[in-house]
Coordinates of C-alpha atoms and ligand atoms in Angstrom, one line a residue:
X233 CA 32.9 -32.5 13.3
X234 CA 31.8 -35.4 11.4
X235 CA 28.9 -36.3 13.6
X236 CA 28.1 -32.7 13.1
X237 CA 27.5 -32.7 9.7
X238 CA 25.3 -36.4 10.0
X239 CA 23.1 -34.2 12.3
X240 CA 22.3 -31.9 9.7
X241 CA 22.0 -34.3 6.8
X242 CA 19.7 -36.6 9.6
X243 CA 16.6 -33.4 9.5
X244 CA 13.9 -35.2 9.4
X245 CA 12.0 -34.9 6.5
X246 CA 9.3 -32.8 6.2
X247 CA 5.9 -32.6 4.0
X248 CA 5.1 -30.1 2.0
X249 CA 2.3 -28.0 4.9
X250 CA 4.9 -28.4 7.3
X251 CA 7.8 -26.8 5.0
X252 CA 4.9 -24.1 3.9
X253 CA 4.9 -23.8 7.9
X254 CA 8.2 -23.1 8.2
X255 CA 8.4 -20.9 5.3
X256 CA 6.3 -18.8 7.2
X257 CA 7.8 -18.5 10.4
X258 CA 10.8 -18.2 8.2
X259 CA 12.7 -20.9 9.7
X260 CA 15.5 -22.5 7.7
X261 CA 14.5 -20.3 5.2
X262 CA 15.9 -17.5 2.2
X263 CA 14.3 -15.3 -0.2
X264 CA 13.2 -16.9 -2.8
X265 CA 15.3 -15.7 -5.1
X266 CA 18.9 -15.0 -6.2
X267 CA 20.3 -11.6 -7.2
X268 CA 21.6 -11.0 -10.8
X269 CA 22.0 -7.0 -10.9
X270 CA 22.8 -4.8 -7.6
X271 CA 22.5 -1.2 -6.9
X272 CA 24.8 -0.3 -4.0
X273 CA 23.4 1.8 -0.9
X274 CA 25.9 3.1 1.5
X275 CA 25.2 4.4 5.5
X276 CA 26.4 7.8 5.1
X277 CA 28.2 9.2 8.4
X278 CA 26.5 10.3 11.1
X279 CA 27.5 13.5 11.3
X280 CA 26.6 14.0 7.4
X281 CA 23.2 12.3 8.4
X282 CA 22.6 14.7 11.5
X283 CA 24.2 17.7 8.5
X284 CA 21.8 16.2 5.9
X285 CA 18.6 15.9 7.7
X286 CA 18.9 19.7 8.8
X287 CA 19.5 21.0 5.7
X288 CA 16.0 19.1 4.8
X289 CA 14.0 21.1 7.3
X290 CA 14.0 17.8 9.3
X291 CA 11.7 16.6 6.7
X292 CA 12.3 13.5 4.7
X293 CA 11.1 13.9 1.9
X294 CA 13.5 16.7 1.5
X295 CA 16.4 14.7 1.6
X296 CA 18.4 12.9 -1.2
X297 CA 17.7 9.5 -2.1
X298 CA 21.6 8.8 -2.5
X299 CA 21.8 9.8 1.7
X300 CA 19.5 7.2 2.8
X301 CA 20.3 3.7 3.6
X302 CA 17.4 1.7 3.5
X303 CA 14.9 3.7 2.1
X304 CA 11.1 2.6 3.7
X305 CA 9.4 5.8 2.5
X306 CA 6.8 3.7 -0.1
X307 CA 6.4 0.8 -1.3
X308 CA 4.7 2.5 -4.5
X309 CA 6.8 1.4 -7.5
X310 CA 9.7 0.7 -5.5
X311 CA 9.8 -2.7 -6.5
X312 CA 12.6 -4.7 -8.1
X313 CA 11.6 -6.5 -11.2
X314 CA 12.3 -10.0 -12.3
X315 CA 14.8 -10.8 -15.0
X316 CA 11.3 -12.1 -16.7
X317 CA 10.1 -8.5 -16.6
X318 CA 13.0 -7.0 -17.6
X319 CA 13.6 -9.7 -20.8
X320 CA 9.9 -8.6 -21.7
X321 CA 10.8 -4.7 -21.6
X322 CA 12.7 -5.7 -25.5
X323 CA 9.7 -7.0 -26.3
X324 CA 8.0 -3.4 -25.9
X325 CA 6.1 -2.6 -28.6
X326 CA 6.2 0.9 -29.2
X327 CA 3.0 1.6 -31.9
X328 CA 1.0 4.4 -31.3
X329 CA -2.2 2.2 -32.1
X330 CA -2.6 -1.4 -32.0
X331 CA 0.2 -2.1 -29.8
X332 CA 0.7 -5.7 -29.3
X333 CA 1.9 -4.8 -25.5
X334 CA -1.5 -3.0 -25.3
X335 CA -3.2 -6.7 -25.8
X336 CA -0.9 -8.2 -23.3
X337 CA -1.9 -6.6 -20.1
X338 CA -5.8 -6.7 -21.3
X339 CA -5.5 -10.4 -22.0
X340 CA -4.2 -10.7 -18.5
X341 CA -6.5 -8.0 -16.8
X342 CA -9.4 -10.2 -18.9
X343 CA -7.9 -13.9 -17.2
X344 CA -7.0 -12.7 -13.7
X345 CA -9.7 -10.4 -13.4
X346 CA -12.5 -11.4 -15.9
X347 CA -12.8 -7.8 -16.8
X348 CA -13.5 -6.6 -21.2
X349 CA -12.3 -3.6 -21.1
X350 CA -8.5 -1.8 -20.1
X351 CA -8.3 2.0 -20.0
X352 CA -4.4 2.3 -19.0
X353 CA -3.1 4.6 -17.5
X354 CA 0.1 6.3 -15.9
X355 CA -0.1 5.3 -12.5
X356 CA -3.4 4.7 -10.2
X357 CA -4.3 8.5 -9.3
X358 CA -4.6 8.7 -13.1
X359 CA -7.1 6.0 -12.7
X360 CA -9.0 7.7 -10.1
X361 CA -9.6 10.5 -12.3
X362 CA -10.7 9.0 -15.7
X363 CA -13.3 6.7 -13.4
X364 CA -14.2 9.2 -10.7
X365 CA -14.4 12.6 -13.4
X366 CA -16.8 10.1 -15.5
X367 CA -19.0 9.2 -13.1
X368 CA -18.9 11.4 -9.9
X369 CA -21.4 14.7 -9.9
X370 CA -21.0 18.2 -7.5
X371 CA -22.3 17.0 -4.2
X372 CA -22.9 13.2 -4.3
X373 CA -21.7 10.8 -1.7
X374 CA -18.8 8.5 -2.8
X375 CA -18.8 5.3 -0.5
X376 CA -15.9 3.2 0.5
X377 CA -14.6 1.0 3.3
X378 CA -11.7 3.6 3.5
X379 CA -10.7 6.3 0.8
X380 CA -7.1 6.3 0.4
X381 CA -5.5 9.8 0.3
X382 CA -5.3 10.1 -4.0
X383 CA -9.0 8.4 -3.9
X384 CA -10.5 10.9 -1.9
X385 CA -8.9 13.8 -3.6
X386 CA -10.5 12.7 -6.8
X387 CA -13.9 12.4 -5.1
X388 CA -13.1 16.2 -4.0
X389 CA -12.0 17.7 -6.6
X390 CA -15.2 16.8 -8.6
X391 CA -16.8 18.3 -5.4
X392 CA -18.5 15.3 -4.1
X393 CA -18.0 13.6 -0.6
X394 CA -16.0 10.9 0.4
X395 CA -17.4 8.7 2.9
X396 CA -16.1 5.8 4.5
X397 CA -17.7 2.6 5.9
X398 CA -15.2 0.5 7.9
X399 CA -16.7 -1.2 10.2
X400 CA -15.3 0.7 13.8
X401 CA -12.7 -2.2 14.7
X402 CA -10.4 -1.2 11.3
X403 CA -9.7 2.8 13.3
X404 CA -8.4 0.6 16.5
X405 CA -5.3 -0.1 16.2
X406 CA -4.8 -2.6 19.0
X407 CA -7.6 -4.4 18.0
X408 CA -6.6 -8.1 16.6
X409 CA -8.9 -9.3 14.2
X410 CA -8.3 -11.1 10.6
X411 CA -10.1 -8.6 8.4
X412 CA -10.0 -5.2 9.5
X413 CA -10.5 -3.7 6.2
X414 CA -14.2 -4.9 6.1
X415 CA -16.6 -2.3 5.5
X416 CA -19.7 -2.0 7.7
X417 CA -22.7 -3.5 6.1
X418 CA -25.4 -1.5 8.0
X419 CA -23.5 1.6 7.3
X420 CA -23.8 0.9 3.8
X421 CA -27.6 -0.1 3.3
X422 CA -28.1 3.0 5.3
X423 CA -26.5 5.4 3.0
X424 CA -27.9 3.0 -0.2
X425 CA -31.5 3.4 0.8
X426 CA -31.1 7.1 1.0
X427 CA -28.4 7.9 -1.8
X428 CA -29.5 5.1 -4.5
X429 CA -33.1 6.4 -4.6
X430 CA -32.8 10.0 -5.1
X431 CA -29.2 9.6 -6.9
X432 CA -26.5 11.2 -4.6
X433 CA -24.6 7.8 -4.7
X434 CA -23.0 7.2 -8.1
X435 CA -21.3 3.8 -7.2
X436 CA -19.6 2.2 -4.2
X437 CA -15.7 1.3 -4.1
X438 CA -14.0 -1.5 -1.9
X439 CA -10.0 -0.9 -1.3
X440 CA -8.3 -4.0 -0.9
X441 CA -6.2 -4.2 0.9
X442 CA -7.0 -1.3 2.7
X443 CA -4.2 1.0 2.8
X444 CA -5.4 3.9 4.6
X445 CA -5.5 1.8 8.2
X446 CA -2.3 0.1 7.3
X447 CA -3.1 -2.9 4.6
X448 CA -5.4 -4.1 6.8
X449 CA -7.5 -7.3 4.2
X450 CA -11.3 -7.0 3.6
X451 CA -12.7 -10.9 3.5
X452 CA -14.1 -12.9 0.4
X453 CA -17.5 -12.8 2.5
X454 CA -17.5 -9.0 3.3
X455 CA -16.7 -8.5 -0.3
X456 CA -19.4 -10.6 -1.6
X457 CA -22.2 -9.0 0.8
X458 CA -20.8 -5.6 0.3
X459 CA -21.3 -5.7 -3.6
X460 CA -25.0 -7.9 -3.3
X461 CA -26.1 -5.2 -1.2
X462 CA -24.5 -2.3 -3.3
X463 CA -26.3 -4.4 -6.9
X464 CA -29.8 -4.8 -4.5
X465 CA -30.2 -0.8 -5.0
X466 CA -28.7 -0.9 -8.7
X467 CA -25.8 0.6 -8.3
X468 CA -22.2 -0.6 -9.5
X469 CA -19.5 -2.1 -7.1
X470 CA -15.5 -1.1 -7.8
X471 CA -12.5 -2.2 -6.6
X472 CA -9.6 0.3 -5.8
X473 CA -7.4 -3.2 -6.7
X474 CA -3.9 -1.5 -5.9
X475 CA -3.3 -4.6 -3.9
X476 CA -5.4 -7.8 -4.5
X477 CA -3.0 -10.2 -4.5
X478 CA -2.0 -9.2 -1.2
X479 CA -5.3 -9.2 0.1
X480 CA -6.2 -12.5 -2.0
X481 CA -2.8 -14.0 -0.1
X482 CA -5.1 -12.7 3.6
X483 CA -8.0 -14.0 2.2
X484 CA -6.3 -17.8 1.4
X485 CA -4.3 -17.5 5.3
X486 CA -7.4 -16.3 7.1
X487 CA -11.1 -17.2 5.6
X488 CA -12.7 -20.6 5.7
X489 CA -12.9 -22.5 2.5
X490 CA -10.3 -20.6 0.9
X491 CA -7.3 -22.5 2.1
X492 CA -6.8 -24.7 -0.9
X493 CA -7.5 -22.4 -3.6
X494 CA -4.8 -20.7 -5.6
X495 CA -4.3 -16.9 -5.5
X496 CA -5.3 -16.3 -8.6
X497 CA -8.4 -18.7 -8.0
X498 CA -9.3 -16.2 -5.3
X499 CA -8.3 -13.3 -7.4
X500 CA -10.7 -14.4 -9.9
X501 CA -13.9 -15.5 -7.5
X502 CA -13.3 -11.8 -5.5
X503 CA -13.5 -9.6 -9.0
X504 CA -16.2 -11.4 -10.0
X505 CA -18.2 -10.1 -7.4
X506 CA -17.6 -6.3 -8.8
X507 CA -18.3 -4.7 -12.0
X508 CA -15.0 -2.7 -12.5
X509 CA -11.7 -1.9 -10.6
X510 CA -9.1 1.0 -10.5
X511 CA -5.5 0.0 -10.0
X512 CA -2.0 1.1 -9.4
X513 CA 0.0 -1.3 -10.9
X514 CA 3.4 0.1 -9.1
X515 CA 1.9 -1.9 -5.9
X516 CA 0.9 -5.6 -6.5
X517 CA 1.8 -5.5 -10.3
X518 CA 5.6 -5.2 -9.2
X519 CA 6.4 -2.1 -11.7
X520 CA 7.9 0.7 -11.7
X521 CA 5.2 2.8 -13.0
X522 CA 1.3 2.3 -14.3
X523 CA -1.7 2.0 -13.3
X524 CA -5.5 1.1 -15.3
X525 CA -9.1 1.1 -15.2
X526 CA -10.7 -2.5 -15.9
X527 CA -14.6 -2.9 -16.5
X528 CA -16.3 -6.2 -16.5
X529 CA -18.7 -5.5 -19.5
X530 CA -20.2 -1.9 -19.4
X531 CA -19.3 -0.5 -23.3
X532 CA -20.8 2.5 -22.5
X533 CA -18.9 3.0 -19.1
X534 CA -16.2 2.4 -21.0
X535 CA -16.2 4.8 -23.9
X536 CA -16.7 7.7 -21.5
X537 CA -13.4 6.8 -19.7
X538 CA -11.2 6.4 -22.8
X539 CA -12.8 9.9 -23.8
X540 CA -11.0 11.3 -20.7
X541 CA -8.2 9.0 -20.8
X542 CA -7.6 10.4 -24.3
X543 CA -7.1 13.7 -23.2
X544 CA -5.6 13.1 -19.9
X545 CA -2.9 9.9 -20.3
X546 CA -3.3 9.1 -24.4
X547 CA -4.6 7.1 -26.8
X548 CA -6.8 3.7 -26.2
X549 CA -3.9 1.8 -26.7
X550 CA -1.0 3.0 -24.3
X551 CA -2.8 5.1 -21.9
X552 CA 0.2 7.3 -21.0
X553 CA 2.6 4.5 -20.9
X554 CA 5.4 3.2 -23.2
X555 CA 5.0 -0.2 -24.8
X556 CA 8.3 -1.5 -22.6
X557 CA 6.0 -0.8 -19.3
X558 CA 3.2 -2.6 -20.8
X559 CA 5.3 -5.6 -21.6
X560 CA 6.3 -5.0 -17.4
X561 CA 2.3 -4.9 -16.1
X562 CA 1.3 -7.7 -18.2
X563 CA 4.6 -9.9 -17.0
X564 CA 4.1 -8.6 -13.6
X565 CA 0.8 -9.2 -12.7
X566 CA 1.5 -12.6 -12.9
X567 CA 4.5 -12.7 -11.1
X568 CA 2.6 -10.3 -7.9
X569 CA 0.1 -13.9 -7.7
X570 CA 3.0 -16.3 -7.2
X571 CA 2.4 -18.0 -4.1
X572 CA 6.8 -18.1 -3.0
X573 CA 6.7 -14.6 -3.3
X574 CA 3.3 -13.2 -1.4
X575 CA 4.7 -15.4 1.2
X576 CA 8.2 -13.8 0.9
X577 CA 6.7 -10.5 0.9
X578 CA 4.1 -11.0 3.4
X579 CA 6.2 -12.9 5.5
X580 CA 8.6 -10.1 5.4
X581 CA 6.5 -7.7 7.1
X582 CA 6.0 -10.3 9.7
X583 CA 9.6 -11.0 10.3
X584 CA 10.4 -6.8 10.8
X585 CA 7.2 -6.6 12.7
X586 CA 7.6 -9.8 15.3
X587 CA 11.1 -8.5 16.2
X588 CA 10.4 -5.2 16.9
X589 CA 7.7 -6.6 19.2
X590 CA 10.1 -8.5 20.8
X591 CA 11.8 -5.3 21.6
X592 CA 8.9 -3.8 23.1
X593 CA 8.1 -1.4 20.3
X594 CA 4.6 -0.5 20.3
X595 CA 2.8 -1.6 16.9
X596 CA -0.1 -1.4 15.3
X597 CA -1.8 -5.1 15.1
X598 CA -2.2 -7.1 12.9
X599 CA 0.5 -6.6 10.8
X600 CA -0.8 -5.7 7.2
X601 CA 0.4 -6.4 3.7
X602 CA 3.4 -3.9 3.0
X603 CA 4.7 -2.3 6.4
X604 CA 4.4 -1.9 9.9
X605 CA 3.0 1.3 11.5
X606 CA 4.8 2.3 15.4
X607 CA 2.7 3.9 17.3
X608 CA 4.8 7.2 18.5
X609 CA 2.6 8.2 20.8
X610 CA 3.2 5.4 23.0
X611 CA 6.6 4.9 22.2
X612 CA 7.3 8.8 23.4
X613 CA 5.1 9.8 25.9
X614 CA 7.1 12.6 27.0
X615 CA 6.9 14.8 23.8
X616 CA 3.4 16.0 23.3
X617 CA 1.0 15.4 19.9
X618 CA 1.9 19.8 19.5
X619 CA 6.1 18.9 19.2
X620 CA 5.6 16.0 16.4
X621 CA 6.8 13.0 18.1
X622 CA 5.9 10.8 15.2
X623 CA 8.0 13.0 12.7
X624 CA 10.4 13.1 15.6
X625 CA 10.7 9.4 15.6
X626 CA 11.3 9.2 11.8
X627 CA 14.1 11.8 12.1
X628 CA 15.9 10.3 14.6
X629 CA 15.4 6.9 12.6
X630 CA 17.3 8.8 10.2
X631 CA 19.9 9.8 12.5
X632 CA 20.2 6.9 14.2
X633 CA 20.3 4.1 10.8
X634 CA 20.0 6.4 8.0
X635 CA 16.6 4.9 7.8
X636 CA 14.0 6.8 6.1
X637 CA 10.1 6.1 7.1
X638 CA 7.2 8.2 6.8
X639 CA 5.1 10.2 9.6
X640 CA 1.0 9.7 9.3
X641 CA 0.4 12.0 12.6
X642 CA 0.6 15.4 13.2
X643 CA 2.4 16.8 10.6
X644 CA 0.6 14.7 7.8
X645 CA -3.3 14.5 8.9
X646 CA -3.1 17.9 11.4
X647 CA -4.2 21.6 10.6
X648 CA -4.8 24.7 11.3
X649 CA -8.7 25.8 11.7
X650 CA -8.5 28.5 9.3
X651 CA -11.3 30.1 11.2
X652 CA -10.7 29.8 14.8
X653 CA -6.9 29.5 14.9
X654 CA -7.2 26.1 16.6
X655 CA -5.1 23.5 16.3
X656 CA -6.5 20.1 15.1
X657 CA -4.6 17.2 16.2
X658 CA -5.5 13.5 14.7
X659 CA -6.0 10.4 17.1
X660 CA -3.0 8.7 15.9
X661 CA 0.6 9.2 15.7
X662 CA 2.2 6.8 13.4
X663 CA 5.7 6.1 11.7
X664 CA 5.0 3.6 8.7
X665 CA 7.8 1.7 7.0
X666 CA 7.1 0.4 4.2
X667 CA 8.9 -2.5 2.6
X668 CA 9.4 -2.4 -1.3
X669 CA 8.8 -5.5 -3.1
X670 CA 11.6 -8.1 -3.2
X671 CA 14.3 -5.3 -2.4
X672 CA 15.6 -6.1 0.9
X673 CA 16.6 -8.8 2.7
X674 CA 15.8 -10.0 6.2
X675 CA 19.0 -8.6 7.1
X676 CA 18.0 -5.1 6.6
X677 CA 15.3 -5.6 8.4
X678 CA 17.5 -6.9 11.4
X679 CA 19.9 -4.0 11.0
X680 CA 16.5 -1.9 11.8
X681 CA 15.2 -3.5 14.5
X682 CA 19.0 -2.6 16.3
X683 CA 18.4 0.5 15.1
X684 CA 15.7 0.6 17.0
X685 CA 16.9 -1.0 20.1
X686 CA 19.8 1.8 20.0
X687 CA 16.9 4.5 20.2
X688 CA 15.0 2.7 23.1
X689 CA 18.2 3.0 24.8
X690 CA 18.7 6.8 23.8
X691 CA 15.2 8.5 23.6
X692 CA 16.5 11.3 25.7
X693 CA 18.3 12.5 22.6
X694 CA 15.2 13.0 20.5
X695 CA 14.3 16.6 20.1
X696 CA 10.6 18.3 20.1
X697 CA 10.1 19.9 16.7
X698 CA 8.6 23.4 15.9
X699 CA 6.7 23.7 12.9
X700 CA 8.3 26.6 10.6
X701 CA 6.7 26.3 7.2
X702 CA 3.6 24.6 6.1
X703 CA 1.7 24.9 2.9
X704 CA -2.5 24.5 3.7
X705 CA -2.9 21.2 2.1
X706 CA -0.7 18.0 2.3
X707 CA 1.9 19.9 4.4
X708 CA 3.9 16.3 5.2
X709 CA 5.2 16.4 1.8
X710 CA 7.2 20.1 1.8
X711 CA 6.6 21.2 5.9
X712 CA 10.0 23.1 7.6
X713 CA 10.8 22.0 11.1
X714 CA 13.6 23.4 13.7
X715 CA 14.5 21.2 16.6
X716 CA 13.1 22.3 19.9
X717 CA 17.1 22.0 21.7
Ligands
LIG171 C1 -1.0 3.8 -4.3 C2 -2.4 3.7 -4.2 C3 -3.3 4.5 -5.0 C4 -2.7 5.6 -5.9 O1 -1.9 5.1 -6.9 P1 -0.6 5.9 -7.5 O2 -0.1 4.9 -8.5 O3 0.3 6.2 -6.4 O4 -1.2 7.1 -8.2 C5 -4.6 4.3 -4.9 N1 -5.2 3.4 -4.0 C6 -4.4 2.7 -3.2 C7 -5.0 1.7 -2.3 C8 -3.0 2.8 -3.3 O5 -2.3 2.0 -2.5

């Protein structure tokens, strides 16, 4: 026994790059932090699951929150917040003008970012639509490495086109490559020699990290050369910012020169490049709910979005939000740049992701910032793209773990051809699960990965699903299936 414990107190001691190491393989390691307040979450019988997911229309977003066990549906303001945060929601002050939480978050935005001018807003679609009704006209061309879904319905709705620039390696998904968010250069002078000149392009947008191909990092260089190129024709350079510190966290792992530098020093070098940002602060600002525009120095720019923010979210100085979630950005933007917990977070995606590889489930690579996306195609060959098999994965998740996840296949990206009655299906079939911010622990992730190990073992058991309702657009959220028995 004794000699035991000398073994243990004998580790050699390590230096600070090799604990770092360590920390990121997650060896001898914990979250790095301690639990104050808990909210309990209970595995709900089986039978009530296979009861409760029926009743749903085998749709998940149809089911109760209070029936799901570990709850992977978003990581968009999901997040737990710090006791810090929470201390600051007394400080919340609650003035209609001239808030002193109002100065907060723009005296943050102005030394993270190095951005004048805050339009808040209620969360980042509310953004999208005090930036995009400003500046987009009926039929111009909105460029971006990838849209994500809220972007591009703002860049519809003021009936211009979405267009998006990744470079062809971010649509593979077994490609392995550092920074598969990057956008592709040519593509972009291209439509910049054509759009700046006669005025069909009203600004270019880079999404970091790029959530639409699974939080996939756009480099410091790619960045840098994208916005030159986009000033070079005189047009401005956004960021959809929703999360930068993840991709700054990518950007200080991956990219030569950047290994020494803090987040925030990379935070601050990357907006520097751009002119203005949209943001949903329920991602990387760890809150609940809010979201902002930010603009480097353009007064005028900015007067035309507060007109719209004014009659969309509220006045100048609370944007839609109370003074208490102000206090919560301004707090939490500081915390989502802390080194211990991008690495926790980050890290975390690893850890789920590595042992489900183990496993042999089939995954899309490399892992990204806030989930990992199985590839249901693969995983069940035997049910074809027209019976669902990634919404049939993420019921029988459900049924198998009380695990809720979210299909990006069939169900959420196919349609009917209004026209034709043909049936379009996408090229991928996905399940994401998405990890909330510092809400889980590595052992929920392990009880999923046996979750998944059971349903390797049991696929026969999975069901094709018909299609029984479906409104025309964004049928994932409210679609009706019946099992195919
Ligand atoms: C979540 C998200 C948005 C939209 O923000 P909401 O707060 O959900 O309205 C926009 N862009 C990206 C990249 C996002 O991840």
């Amino acid at each position: 026994m004794s000699i035991m414990v000398l073994d243990i107190l004998n580790l050699p001691s390590l230096t600070g790059a090799e604990e770092r190491n360590n920390m990121r393989n997650r060896i001898n390691y914990a979250e790095p932090y301690k639990i104050k307040m808990v909210e309990a979450i209970e595995l709900k019988p089986a039978e009530y699951r296979e009861k409760a997911i029926a009743e749903a229309g085998f749709n998940l977003f149809n089911l109760k929150a209070e029936d799901v066990y570990i709850d992977l549906l978003t990581d968009s303001g999901t997040g737990a917040m710090s006791n810090r945060q929470w201390a600051s929601v007394f400080l919340g002050d609650e003035s209609y003008a001239g808030a002193a939480s109002y100065f907060k978050v723009k005296d943050a935005i102005k030394d993270i970012f190095g951005y004048n001018y805050l339009v808040l807003s209620h969360q980042g679609r509310a953004a999208e639509n005090i930036l995009m009704g400003s500046l987009v006209k009926p039929g111009q061309r909105v460029l971006n490495n990838m849209h994500f879904d809220t972007t591009e319905g703002h860049v519809l709705m003021n009936e211009a086109l979405p267009v998006n620039l990744l470079r062809d390696e971010g649509f593979d998904t077994e490609f392995d490559a550092p920074f598969k968010g990057n956008m592709d250069l040519e593509k972009l002078e291209a439509e910049l020699k054509v759009g700046a000149e006669n005025g069909t392009v009203p600004f270019v947008m880079m999404t970091v990290t790029c959530n639409s191909n699974g939080g996939q990092p756009v480099s410091m260089k790619n960045i840098r050369e994208a916005a030159e190129i986009t000033h070079k024709y005189g047009l401005k350079f956004f960021f959809d910012a929703a999360r930068y510190a993840e991709n700054c966290y990518f950007i200080q792992q991956r990219e030569k020169g950047y290994e020494d530098k803090s987040i925030k020093e990379i935070a601050t070098e990357m907006f520097s490049y751009g002119d203005g940002a949209t943001m949903s602060a329920k991602k990387d600002a760890i809150v609940n709910i809010g979201g902002f525009v930010a603009i480097k120095n353009d007064e005028d720019l900015y007067n035309m979005c507060t007109q719209r923010q004014i009659q969309y979210e509220g006045f100048r100085t609370y944007g839609g939000l109370a003074g208490r979630d102000m206090e919560a950005i301004a707090a939490g933007l500081y915390e989502g740049l802390n080194d211990d917990y991008l690495e926790d977070r980050i890290g975390q995606v690893k850890y789920l992701g590595d042992k489900l590889n183990e496993i042999g489930i089939p995954l899309q690579i490399p892992f990204g910032g806030h989930g990992v996306f199985i590839n249901a195609k693969k995983l069940l060959p035997d049910i074809e793209q027209k019976y669902f098999p990634a919404q049939a994965l993420t019921i029988e998740l459900y049924k198998a773990g009380g695990i809720r996840g979210v299909e990006l296949g069939t169900c959420a990206f196919g349609h009917t051809d209004s026209a034709t009655g043909e049936e379009y299906y996408p090229e991928l079939e996905l399940v994401r699960l998405a990890i909330p911010r510092r809400v889980y622990t590595d052992r929920h992730m392990d009880v999923i990965v046996n979750t998944f190990a059971d349903i390797v073992k049991n696929k026969s058991r999975i069901h094709k699903l018909k299609l029984v309702y479906a409104p025309t657009i964004m049928r994932h959220f409210t679609a009706r299936f019946e099992e195919i028995v």
